[in-house]
PDB file of C-alpha atoms and ligand atoms in Angstrom:
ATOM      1  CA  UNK A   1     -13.649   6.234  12.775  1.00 79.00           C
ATOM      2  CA  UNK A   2     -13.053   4.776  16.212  1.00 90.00           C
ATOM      3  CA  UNK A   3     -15.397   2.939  16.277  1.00 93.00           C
ATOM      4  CA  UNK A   4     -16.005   0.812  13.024  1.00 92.00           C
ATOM      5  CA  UNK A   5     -13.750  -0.332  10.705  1.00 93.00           C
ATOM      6  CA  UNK A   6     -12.924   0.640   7.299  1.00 93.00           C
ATOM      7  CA  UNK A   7     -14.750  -3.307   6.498  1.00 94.00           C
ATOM      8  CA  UNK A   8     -17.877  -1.825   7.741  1.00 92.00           C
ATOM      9  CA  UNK A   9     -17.661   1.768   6.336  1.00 92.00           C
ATOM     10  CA  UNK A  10     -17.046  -0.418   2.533  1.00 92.00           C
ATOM     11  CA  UNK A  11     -20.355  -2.282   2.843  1.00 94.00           C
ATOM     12  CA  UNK A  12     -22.452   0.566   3.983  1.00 91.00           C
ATOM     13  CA  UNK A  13     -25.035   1.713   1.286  1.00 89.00           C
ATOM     14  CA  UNK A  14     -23.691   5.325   0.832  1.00 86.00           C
ATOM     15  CA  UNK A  15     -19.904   3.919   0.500  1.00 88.00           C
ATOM     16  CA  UNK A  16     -21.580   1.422  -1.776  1.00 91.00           C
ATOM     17  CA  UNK A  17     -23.601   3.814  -3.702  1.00 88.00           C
ATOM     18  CA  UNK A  18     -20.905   6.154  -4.777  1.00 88.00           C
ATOM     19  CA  UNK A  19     -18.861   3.048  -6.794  1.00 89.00           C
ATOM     20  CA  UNK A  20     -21.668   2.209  -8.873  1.00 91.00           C
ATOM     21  CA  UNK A  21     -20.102   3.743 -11.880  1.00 91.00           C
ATOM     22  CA  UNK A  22     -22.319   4.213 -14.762  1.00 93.00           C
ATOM     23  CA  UNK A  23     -25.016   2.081 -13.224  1.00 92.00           C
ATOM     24  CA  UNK A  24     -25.207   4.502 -10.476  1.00 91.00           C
ATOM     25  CA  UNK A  25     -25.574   7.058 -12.506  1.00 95.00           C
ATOM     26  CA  UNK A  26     -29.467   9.362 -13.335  1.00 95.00           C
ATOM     27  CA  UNK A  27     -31.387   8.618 -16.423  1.00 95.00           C
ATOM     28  CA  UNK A  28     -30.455  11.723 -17.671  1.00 96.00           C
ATOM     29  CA  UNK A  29     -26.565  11.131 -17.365  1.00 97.00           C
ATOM     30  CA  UNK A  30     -27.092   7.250 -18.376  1.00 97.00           C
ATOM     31  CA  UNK A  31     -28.848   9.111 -21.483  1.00 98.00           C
ATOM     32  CA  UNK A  32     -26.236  11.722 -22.199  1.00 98.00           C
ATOM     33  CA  UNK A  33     -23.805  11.548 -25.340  1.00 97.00           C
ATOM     34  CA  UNK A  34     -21.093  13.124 -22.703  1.00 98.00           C
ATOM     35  CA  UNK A  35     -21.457  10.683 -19.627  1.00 97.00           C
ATOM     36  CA  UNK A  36     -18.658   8.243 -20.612  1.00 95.00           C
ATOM     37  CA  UNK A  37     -16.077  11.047 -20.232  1.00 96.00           C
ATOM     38  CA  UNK A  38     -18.419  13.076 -17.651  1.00 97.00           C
ATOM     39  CA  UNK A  39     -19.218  10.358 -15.517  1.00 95.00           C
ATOM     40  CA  UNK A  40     -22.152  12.672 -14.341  1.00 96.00           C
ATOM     41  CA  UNK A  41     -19.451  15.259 -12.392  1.00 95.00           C
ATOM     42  CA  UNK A  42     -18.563  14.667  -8.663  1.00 95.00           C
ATOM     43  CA  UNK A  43     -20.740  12.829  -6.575  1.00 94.00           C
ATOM     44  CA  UNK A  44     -21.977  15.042  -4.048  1.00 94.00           C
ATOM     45  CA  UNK A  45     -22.926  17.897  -6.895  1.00 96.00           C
ATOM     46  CA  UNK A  46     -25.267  14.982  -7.984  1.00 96.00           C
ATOM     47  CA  UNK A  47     -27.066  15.537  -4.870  1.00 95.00           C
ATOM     48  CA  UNK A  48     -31.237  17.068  -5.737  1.00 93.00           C
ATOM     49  CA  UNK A  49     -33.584  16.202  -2.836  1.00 94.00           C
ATOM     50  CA  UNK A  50     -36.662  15.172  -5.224  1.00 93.00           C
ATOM     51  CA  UNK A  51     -34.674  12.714  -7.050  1.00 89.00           C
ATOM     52  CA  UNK A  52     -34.627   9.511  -6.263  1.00 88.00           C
ATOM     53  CA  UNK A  53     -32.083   8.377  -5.242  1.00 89.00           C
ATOM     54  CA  UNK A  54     -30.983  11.325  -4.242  1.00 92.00           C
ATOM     55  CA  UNK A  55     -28.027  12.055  -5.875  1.00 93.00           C
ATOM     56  CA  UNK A  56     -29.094  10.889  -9.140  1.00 93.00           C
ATOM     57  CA  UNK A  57     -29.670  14.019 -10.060  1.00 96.00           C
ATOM     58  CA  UNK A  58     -26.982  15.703 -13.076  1.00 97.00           C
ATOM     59  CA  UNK A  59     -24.744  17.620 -11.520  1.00 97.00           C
ATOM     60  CA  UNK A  60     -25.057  21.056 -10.987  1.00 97.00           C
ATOM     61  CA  UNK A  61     -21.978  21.902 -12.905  1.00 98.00           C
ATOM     62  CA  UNK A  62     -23.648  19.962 -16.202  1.00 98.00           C
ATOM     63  CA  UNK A  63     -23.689  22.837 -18.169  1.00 98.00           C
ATOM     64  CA  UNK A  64     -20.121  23.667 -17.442  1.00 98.00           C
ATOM     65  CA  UNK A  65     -19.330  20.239 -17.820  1.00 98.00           C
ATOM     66  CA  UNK A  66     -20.887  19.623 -20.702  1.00 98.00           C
ATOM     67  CA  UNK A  67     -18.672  22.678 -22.359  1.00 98.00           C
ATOM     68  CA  UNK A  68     -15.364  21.260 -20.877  1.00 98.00           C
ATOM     69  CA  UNK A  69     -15.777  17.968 -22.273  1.00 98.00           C
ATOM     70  CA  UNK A  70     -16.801  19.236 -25.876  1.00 98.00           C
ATOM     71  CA  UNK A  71     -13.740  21.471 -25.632  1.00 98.00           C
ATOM     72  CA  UNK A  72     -11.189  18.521 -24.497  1.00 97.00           C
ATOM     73  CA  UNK A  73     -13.047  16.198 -27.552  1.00 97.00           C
ATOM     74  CA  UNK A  74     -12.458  19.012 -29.819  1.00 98.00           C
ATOM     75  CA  UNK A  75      -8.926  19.788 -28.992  1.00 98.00           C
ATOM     76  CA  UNK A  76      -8.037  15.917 -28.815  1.00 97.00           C
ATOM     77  CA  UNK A  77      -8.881  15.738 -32.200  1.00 97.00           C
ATOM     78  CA  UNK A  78      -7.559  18.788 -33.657  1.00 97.00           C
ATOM     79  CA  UNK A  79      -4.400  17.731 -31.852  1.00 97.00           C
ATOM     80  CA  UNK A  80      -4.017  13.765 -33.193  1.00 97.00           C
ATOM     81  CA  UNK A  81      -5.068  14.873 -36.497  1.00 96.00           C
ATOM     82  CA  UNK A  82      -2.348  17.143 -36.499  1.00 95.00           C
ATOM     83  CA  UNK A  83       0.459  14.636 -35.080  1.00 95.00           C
ATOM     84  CA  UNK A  84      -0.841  12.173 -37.567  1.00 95.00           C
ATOM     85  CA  UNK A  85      -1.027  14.328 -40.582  1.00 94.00           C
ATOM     86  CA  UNK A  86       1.703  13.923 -43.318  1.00 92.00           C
ATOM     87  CA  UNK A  87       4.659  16.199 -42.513  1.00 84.00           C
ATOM     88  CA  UNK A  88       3.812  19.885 -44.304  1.00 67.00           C
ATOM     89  CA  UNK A  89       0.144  19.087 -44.338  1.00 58.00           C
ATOM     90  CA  UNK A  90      -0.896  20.016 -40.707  1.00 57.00           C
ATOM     91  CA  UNK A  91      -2.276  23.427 -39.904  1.00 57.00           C
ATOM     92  CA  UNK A  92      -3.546  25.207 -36.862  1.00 58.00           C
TER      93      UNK A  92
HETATM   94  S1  SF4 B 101     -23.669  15.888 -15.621  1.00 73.42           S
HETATM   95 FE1  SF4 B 101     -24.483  16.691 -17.547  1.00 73.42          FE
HETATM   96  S2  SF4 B 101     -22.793  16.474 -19.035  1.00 73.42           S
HETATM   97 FE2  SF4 B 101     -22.317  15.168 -17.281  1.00 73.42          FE
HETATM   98  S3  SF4 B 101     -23.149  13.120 -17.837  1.00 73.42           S
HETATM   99 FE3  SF4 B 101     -24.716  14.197 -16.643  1.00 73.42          FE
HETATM  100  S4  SF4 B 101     -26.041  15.167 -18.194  1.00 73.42           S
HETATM  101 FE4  SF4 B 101     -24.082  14.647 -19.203  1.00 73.42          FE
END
C-alpha cells in the first residue's frame, strides 16, 4: 500500500486472476447448470490446495449454493407467472 500503486496491484496475477469471470472459473463450475447465477460462490471459498489453480476448486458453500439458487429460480418463476397471469387466475 505504500509502496506500489493501485496500477501495479491491477496487473498482478492474483488481482488479475480473480476478474476472470466465467473463464476463471473450475471445470466443475464451467460444467454446472447453476454457474451463470452462482458464478462458482466467493472467490476465496474457491480456494482447494490440490487444484490447480488453486482456487479453481467449487466453493465450499456449493451445496448451499446450489439450494439458494434453485430456491431464487423457483420463486422467480412462481412470482412472474403470477404477476403475468390473467387477473382471477393466479394462485399461491
Ligand atoms: S459452486 Fe457449486 S453451484 Fe456454484 S457454480 Fe460451482 S458447482 Fe455450481
Amino acid at each position: 500500500m505504500f509502496r506500489n500503486s493501485f496500477a501495479d496491484a491491477a496487473v498482478h496475477p492474483a488481482f488479475r486472476a480473480r476478474q476472470r469471470g466465467f473463464a476463471g472459473l473450475g471445470p466443475v463450475c464451467r460444467s454446472c447448470v447453476r454457474s451463470r447465477v452462482c458464478g462458482g460462490g466467493l472467490y476465496a471459498h474457491r480456494y482447494a490446495p490440490a487444484a490447480d489453480p488453486v482456487f479453481s476448486a467449487p466453493s465450499v458453500y456449493c451445496d448451499d449454493l446450489a439450494v439458494l439458487v434453485d430456491h431464487i429460480g423457483a420463486r422467480l418463476r412462481r412470482d412472474v407467472a403470477e404477476l403475468t397471469a390473467p387477473r382471477g387466475k393466479a394462485s399461491r
